[in-house]
mmCIF file of C-alpha atoms and ligand atoms in Angstrom:
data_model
loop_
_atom_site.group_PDB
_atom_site.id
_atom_site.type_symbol
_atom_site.label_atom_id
_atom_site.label_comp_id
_atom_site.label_asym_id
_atom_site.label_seq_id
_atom_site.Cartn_x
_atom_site.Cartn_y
_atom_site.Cartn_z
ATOM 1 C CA UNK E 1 23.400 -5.941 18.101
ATOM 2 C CA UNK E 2 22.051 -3.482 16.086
ATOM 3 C CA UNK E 3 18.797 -4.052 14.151
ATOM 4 C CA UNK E 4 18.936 -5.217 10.212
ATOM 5 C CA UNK E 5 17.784 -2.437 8.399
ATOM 6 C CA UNK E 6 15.148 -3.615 5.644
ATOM 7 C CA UNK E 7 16.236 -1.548 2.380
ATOM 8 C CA UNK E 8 12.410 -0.724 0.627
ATOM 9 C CA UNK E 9 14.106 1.002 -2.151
ATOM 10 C CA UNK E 10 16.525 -1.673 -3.702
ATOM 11 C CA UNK E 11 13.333 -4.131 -2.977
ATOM 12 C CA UNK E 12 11.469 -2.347 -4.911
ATOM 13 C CA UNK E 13 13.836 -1.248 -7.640
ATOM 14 C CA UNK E 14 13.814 -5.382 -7.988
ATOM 15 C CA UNK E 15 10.514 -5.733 -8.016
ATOM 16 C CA UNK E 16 9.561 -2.786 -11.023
ATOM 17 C CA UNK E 17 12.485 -4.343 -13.136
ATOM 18 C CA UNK E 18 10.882 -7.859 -12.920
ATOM 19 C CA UNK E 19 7.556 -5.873 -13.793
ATOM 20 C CA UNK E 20 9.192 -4.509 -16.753
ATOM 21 C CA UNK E 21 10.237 -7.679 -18.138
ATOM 22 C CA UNK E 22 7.087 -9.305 -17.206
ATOM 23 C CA UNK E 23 5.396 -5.727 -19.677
ATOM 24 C CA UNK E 24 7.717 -6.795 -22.405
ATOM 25 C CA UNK E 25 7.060 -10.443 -22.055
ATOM 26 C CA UNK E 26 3.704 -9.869 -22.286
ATOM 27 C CA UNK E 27 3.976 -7.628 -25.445
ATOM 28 C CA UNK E 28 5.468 -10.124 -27.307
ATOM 29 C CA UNK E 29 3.257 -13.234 -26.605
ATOM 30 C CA UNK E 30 0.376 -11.727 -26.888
ATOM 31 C CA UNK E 31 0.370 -8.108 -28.079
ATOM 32 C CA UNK E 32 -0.749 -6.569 -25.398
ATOM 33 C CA UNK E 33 0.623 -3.304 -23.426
ATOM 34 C CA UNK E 34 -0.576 -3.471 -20.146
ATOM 35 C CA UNK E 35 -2.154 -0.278 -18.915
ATOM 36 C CA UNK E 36 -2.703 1.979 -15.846
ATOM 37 C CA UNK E 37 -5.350 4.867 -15.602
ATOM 38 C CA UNK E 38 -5.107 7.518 -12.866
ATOM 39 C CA UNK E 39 -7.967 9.232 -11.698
ATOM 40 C CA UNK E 40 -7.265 12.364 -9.414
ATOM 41 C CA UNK E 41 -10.295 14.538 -8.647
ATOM 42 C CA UNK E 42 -9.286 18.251 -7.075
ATOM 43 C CA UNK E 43 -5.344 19.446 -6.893
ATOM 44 C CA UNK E 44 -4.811 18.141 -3.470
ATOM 45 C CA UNK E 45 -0.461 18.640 -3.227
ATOM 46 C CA UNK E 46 0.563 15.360 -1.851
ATOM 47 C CA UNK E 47 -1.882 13.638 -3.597
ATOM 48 C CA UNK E 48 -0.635 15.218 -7.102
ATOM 49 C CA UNK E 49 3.134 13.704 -6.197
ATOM 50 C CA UNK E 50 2.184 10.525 -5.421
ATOM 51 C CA UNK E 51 0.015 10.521 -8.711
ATOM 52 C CA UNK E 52 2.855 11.785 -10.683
ATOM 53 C CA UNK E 53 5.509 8.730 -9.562
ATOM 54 C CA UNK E 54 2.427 6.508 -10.176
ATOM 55 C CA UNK E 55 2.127 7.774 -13.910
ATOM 56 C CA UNK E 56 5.879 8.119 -14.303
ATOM 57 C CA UNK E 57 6.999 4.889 -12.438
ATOM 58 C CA UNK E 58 4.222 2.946 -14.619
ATOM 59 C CA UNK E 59 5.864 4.543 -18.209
ATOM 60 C CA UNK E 60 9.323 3.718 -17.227
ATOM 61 C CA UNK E 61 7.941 -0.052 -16.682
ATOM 62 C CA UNK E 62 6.916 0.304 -20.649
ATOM 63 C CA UNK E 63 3.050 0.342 -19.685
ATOM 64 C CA UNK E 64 0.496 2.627 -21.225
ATOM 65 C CA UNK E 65 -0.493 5.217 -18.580
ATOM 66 C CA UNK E 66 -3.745 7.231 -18.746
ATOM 67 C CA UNK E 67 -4.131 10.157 -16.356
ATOM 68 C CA UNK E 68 -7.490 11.991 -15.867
ATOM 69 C CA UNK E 69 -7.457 14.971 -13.579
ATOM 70 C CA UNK E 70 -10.774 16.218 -12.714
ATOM 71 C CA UNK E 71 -11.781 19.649 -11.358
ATOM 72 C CA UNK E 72 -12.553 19.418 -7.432
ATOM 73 C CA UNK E 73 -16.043 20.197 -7.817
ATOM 74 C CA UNK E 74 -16.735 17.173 -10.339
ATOM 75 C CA UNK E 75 -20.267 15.545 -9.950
ATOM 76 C CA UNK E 76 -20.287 12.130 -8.624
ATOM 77 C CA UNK E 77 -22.124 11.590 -11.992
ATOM 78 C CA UNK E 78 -19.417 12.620 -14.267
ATOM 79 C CA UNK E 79 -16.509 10.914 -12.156
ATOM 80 C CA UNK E 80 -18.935 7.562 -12.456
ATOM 81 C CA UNK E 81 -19.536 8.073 -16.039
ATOM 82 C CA UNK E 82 -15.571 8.430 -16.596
ATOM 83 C CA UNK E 83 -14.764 5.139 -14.358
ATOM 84 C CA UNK E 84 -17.640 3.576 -16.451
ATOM 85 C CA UNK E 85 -15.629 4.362 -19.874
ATOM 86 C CA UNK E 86 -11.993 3.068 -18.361
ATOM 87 C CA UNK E 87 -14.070 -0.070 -17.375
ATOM 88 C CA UNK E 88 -14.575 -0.503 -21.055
ATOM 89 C CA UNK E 89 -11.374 0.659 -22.384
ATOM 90 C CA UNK E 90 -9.671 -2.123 -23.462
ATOM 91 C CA UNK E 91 -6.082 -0.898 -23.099
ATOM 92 C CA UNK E 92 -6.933 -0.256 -19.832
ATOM 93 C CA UNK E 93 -6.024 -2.946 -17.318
ATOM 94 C CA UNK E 94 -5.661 -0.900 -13.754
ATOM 95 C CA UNK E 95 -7.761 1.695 -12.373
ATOM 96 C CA UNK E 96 -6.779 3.713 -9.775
ATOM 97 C CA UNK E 97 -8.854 6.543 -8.051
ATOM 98 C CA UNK E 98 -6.977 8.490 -6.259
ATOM 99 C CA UNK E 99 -7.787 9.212 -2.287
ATOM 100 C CA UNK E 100 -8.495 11.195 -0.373
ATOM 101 C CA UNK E 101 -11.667 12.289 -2.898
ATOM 102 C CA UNK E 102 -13.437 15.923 -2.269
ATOM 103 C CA UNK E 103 -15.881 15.635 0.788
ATOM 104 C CA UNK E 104 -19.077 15.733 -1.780
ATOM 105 C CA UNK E 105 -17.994 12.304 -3.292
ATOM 106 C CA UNK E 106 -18.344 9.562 -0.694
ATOM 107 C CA UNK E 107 -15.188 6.931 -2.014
ATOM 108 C CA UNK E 108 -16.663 3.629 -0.702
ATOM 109 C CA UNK E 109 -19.363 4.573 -2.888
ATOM 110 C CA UNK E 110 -17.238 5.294 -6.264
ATOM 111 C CA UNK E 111 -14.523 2.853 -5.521
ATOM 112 C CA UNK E 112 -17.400 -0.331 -6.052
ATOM 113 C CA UNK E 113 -18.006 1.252 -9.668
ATOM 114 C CA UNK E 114 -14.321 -0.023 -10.702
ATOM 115 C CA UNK E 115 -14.458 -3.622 -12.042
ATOM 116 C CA UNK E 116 -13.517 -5.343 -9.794
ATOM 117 C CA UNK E 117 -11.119 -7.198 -12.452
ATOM 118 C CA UNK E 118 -9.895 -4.218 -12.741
ATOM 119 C CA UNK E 119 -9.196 -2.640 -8.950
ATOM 120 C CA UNK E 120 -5.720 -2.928 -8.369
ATOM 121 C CA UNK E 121 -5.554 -1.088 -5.613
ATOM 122 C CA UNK E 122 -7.749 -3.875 -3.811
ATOM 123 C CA UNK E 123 -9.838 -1.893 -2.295
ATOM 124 C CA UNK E 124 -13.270 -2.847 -4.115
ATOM 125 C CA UNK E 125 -15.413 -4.911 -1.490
ATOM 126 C CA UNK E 126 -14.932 -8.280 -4.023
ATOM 127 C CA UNK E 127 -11.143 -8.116 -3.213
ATOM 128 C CA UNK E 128 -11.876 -7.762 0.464
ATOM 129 C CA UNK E 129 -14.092 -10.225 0.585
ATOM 130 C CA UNK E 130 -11.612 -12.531 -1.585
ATOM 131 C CA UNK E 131 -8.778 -12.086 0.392
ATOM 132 C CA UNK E 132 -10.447 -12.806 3.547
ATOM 133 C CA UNK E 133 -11.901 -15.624 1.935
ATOM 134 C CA UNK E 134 -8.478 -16.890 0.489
ATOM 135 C CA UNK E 135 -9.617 -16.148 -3.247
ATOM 136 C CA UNK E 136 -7.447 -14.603 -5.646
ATOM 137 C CA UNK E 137 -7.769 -11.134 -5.047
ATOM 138 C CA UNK E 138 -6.103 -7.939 -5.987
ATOM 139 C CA UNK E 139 -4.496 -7.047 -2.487
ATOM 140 C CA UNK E 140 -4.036 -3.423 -1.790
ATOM 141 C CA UNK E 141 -0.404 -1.947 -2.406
ATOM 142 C CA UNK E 142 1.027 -0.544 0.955
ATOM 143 C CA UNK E 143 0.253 -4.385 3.126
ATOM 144 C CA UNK E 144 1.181 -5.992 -0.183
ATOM 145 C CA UNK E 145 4.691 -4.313 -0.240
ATOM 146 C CA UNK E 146 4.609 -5.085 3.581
ATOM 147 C CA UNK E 147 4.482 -8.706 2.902
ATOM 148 C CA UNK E 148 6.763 -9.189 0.542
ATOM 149 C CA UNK E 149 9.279 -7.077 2.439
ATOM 150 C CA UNK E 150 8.742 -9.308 5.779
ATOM 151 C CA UNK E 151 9.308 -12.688 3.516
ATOM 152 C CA UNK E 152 12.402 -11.238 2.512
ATOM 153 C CA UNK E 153 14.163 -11.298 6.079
ATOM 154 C CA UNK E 154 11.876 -14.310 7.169
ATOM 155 C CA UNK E 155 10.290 -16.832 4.948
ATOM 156 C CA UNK E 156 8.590 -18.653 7.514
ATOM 157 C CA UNK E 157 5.452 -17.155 9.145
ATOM 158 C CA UNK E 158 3.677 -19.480 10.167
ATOM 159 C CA UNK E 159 2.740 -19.616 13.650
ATOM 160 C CA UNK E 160 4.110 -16.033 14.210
ATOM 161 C CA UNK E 161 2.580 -13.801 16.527
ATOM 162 C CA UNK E 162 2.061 -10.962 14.830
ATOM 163 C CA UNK E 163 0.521 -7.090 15.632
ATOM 164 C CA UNK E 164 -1.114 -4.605 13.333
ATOM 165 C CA UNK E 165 -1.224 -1.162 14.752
ATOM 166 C CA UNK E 166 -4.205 0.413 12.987
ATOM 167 C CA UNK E 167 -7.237 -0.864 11.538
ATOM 168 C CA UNK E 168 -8.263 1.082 8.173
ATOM 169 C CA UNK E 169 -9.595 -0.567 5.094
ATOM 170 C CA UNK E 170 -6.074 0.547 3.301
ATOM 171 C CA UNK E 171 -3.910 -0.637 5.312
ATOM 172 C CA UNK E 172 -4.368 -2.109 8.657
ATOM 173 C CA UNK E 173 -6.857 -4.965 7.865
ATOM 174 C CA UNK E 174 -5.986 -5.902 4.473
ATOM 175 C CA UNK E 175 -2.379 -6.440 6.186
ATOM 176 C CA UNK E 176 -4.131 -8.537 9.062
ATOM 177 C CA UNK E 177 -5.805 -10.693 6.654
ATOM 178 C CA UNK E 178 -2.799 -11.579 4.593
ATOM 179 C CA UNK E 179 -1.098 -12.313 8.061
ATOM 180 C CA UNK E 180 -3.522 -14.347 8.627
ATOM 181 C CA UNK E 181 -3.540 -15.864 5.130
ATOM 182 C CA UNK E 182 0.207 -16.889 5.988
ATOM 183 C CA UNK E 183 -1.236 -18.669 9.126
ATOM 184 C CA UNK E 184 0.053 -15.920 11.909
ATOM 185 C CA UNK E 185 -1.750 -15.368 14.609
ATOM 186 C CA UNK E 186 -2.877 -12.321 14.406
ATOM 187 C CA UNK E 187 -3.828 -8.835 16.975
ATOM 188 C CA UNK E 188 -5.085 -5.529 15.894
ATOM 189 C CA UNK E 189 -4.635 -3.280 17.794
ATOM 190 C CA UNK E 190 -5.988 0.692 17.287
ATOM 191 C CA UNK E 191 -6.507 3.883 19.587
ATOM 192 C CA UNK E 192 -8.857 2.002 21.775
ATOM 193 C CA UNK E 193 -6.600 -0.839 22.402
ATOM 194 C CA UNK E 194 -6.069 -1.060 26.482
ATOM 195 C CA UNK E 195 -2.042 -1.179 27.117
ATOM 196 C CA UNK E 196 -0.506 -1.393 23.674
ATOM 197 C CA UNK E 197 2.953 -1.630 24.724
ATOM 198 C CA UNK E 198 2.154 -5.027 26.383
ATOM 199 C CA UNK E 199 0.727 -6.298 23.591
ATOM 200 C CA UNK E 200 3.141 -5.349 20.879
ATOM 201 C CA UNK E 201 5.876 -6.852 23.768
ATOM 202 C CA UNK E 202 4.594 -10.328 22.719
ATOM 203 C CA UNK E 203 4.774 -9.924 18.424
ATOM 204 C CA UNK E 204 7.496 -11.464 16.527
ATOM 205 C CA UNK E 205 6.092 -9.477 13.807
ATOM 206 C CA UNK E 206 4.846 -5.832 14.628
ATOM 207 C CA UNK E 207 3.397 -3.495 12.014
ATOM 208 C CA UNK E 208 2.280 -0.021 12.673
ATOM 209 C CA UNK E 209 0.173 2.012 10.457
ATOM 210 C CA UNK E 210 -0.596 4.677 12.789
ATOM 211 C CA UNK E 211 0.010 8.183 11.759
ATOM 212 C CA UNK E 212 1.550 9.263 15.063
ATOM 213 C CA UNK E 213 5.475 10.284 15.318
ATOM 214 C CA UNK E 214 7.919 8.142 16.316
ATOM 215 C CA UNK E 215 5.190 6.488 19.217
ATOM 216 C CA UNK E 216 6.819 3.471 19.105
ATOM 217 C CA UNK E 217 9.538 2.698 21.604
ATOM 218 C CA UNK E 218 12.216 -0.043 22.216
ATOM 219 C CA UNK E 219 10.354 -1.005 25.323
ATOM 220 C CA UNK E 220 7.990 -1.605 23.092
ATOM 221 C CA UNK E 221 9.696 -4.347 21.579
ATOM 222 C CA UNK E 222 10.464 -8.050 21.764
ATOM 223 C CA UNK E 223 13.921 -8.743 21.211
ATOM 224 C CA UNK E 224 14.322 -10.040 17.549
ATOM 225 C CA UNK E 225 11.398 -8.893 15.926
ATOM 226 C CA UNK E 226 10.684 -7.606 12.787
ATOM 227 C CA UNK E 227 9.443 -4.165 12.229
ATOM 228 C CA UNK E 228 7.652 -2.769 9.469
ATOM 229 C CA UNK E 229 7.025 0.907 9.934
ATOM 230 C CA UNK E 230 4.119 2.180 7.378
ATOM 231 C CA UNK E 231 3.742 5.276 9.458
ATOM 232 C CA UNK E 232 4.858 8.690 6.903
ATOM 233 C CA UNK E 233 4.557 11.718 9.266
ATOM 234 C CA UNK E 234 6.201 14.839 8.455
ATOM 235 C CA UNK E 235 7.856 16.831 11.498
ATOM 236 C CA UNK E 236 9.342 20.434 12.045
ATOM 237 C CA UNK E 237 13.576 20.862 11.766
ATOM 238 C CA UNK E 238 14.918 23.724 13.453
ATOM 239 C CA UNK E 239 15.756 24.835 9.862
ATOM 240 C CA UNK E 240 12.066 25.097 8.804
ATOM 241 C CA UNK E 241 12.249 22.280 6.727
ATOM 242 C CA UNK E 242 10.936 19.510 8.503
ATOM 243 C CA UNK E 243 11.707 15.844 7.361
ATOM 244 C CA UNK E 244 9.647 12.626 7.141
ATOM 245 C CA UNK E 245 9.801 10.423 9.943
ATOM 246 C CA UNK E 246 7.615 6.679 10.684
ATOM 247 C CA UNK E 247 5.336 5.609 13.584
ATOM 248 C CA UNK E 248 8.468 4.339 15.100
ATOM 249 C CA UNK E 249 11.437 5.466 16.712
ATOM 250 C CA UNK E 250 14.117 4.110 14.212
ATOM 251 C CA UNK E 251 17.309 4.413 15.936
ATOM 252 C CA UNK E 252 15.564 3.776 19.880
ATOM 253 C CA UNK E 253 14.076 0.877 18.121
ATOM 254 C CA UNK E 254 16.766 -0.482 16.096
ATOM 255 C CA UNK E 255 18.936 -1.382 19.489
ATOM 256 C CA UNK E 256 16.406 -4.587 20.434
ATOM 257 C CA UNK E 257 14.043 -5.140 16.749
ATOM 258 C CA UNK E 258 16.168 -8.094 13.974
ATOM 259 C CA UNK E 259 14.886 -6.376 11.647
ATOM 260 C CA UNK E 260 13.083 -2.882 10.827
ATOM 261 C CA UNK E 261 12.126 -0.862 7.839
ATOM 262 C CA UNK E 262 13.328 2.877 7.744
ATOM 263 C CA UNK E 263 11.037 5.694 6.725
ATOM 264 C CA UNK E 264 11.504 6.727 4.253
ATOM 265 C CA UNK E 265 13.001 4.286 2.121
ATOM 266 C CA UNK E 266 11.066 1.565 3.637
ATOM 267 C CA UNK E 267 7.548 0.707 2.555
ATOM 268 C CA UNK E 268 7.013 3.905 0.618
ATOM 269 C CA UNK E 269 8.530 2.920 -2.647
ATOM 270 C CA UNK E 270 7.010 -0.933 -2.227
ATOM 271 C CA UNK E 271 3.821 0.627 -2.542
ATOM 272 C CA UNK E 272 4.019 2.011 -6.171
ATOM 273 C CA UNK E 273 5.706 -0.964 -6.729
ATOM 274 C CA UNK E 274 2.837 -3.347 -5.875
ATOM 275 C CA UNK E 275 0.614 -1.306 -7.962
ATOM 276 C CA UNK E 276 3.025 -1.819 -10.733
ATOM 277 C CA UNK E 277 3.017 -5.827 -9.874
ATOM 278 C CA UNK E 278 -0.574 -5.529 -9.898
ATOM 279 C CA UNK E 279 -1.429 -3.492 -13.403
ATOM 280 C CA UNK E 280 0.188 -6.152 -15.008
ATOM 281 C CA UNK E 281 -1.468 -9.190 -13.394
ATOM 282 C CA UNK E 282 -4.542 -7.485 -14.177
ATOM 283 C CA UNK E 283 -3.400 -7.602 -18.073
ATOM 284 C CA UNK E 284 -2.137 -10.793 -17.818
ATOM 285 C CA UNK E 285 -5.191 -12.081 -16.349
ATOM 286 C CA UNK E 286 -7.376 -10.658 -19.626
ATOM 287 C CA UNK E 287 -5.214 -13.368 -21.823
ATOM 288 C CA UNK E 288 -5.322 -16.046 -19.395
HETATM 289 P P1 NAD N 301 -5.843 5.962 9.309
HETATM 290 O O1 NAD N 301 -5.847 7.296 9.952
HETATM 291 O O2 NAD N 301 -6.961 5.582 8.402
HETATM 292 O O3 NAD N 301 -5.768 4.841 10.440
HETATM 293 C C1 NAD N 301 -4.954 5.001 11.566
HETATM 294 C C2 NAD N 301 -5.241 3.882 12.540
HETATM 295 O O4 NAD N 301 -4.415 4.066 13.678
HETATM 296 C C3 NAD N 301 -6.680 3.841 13.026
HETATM 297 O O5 NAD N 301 -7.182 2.537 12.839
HETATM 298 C C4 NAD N 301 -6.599 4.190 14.520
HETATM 299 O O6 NAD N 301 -7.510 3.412 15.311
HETATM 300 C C5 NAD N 301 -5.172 3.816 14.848
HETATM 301 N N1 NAD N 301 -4.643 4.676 15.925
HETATM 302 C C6 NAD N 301 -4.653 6.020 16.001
HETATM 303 N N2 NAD N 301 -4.066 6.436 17.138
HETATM 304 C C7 NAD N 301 -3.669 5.326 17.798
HETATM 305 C C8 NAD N 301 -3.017 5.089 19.019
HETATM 306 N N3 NAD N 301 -2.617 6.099 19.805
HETATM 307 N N4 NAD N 301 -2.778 3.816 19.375
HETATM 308 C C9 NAD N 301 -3.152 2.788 18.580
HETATM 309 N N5 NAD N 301 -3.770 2.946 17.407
HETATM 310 C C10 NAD N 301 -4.031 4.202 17.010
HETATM 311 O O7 NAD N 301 -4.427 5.846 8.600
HETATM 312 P P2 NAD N 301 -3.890 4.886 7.418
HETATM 313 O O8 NAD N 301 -4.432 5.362 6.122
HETATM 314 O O9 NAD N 301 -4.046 3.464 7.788
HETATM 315 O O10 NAD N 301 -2.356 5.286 7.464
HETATM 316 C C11 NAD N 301 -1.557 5.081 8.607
HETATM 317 C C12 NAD N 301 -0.192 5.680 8.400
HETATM 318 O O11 NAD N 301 0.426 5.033 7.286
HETATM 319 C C13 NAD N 301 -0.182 7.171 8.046
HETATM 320 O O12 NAD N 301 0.970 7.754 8.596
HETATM 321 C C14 NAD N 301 -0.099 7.176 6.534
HETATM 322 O O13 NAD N 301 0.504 8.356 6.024
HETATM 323 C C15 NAD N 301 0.780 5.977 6.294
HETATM 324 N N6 NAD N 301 0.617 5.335 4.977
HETATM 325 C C16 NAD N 301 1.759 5.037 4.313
HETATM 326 C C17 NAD N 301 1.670 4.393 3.093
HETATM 327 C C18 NAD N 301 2.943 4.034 2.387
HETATM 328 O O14 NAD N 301 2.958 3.844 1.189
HETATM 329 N N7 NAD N 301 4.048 3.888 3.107
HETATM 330 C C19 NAD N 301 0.438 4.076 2.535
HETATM 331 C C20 NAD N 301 -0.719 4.365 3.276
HETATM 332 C C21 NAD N 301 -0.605 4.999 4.504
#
């Protein structure tokens, strides 16, 4: 038996329409447009393309979208002063500063100028701290979509074993912690983890957030078990091209896994999708 292949995309086209109603909704009861502002500092490429769906994605949902590009030499004093002014903007509802920032600006640092009320990307240390304390935080995107993905093929999660591969304040741990939230019990694993293949052997539930080619196997695997690749890794074609491929081997994979999430087409487009979800809790939260 082949593998159920989790479909990211049509997810996520579901979840930006319901987004867009929720925008509308929100419109009319209240007379507010919720809105997203974008914060890129420096002309990084991939960066600018994410940015661009972000900003694009959040117009087509009918929100207002603000997008501030800064030169890559910006002061850590200007960029504050800027966050400062979208913290009092009321048409702003989400802030988002793009990452990676320049080397000069340390992003821990500038991400806990964002209120808090106002972080939808979840990363500010009062949405850590409230999701591992079962508060009512704003989770980040990429475990968010990750979550709502896995309850689509399986509801039930509680007493799951489940395995994060990687352990990075975007990804890795926010995704243990809602895991855990869902009463799994919960392993992460990262590069100094002692016999990994053993360990993901025994997960009903394996994520991997990696960075590292098509690493995992189907020995790797427990028969049946869900697998939600976050990995994005570009690769070389013979025709110079090269083509995006996970932190798993899809098809190897596929042969023993229930369930697994392609890449791309998997988490990917959940991701701008949660922010989406997210900008307009924020703005619903302002009238609540
Ligand atoms: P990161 O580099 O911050 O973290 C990688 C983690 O992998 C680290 O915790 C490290 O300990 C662990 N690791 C590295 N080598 C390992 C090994 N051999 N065995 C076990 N663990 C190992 O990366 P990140 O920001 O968490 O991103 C991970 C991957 O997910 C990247 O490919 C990134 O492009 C992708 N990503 C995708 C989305 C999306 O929207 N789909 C969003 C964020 C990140």
């Amino acid at each position: 038996m082949m593998a159920t292949r989790i479909d990211g995309k049509d997810f996520a086209e579901q979840v930006s329409k319901e987004v867009a109603e929720g925008v509308k909704d929100l419109k009319a009861s209240h007379g507010v447009t919720a809105g997203l502002a974008v914060v890129s500092v420096g002309e990084d490429p991939a960066s600018q393309v994410y940015v661009r769906n972000k900003v694009k994605q959040a117009e087509a949902c009918g929100m207002n979208s603000f997008h501030h590009v800064l030169e890559a030499e910006t002061s850590r004093k200007s960029l504050l002063s800027l966050i400062e002014s979208l913290n009092n903007d009321l048409l702003v509802h989400g802030i988002l500063v793009q990452l990676p920032l320049p080397a000069h600006l340390d992003s821990r640092d500038v991400i806990q100028t964002i209120d808090p009320r106002k972080d939808v990307d979840g990363f500010h240390a009062s949405n850590v701290g409230d999701l591992w304390t079962s508060g009512k935080p704003f989770v980040p995107c990429t475990p968010l979509g990750c979550l709502k993905l896995l309850k689509s093929v399986d509801p039930n999660i509680t007493g799951k074993n489940a395995v994060v591969i990687g352990r990075s304040n975007i990804v890795g741990r926010p995704m243990a912690a809602l895991l855990l939230n869902e009463s799994a019990t919960v392993a992460i694993a990262h590069s100094n983890t002692k016999d990994l293949p053993a360990l993901c052997r025994q997960a009903d539930i394996l994520v991997a957030a990696v960075g590292r080619p098509e690493m995992i196997k189907a020995d790797w695997i427990k028969p049946g078990a869900i697998v939600l690749d976050v990995g994005i890794n570009r690769v070389e074609t013979a025709d110079g091209r090269g083509r995006l491929v996970g932190d798993v081997d899809f098809e190897d994979v596929s042969t023993v896994a229930g369930a697994i999430t392609p890449v791309p087409g998997g988490i990917g487009p959940m991701t701008i999708a949660c922010l989406l979800a997210n900008t307009l809790e924020a703005a619903k939260r302002t009238v609540s």
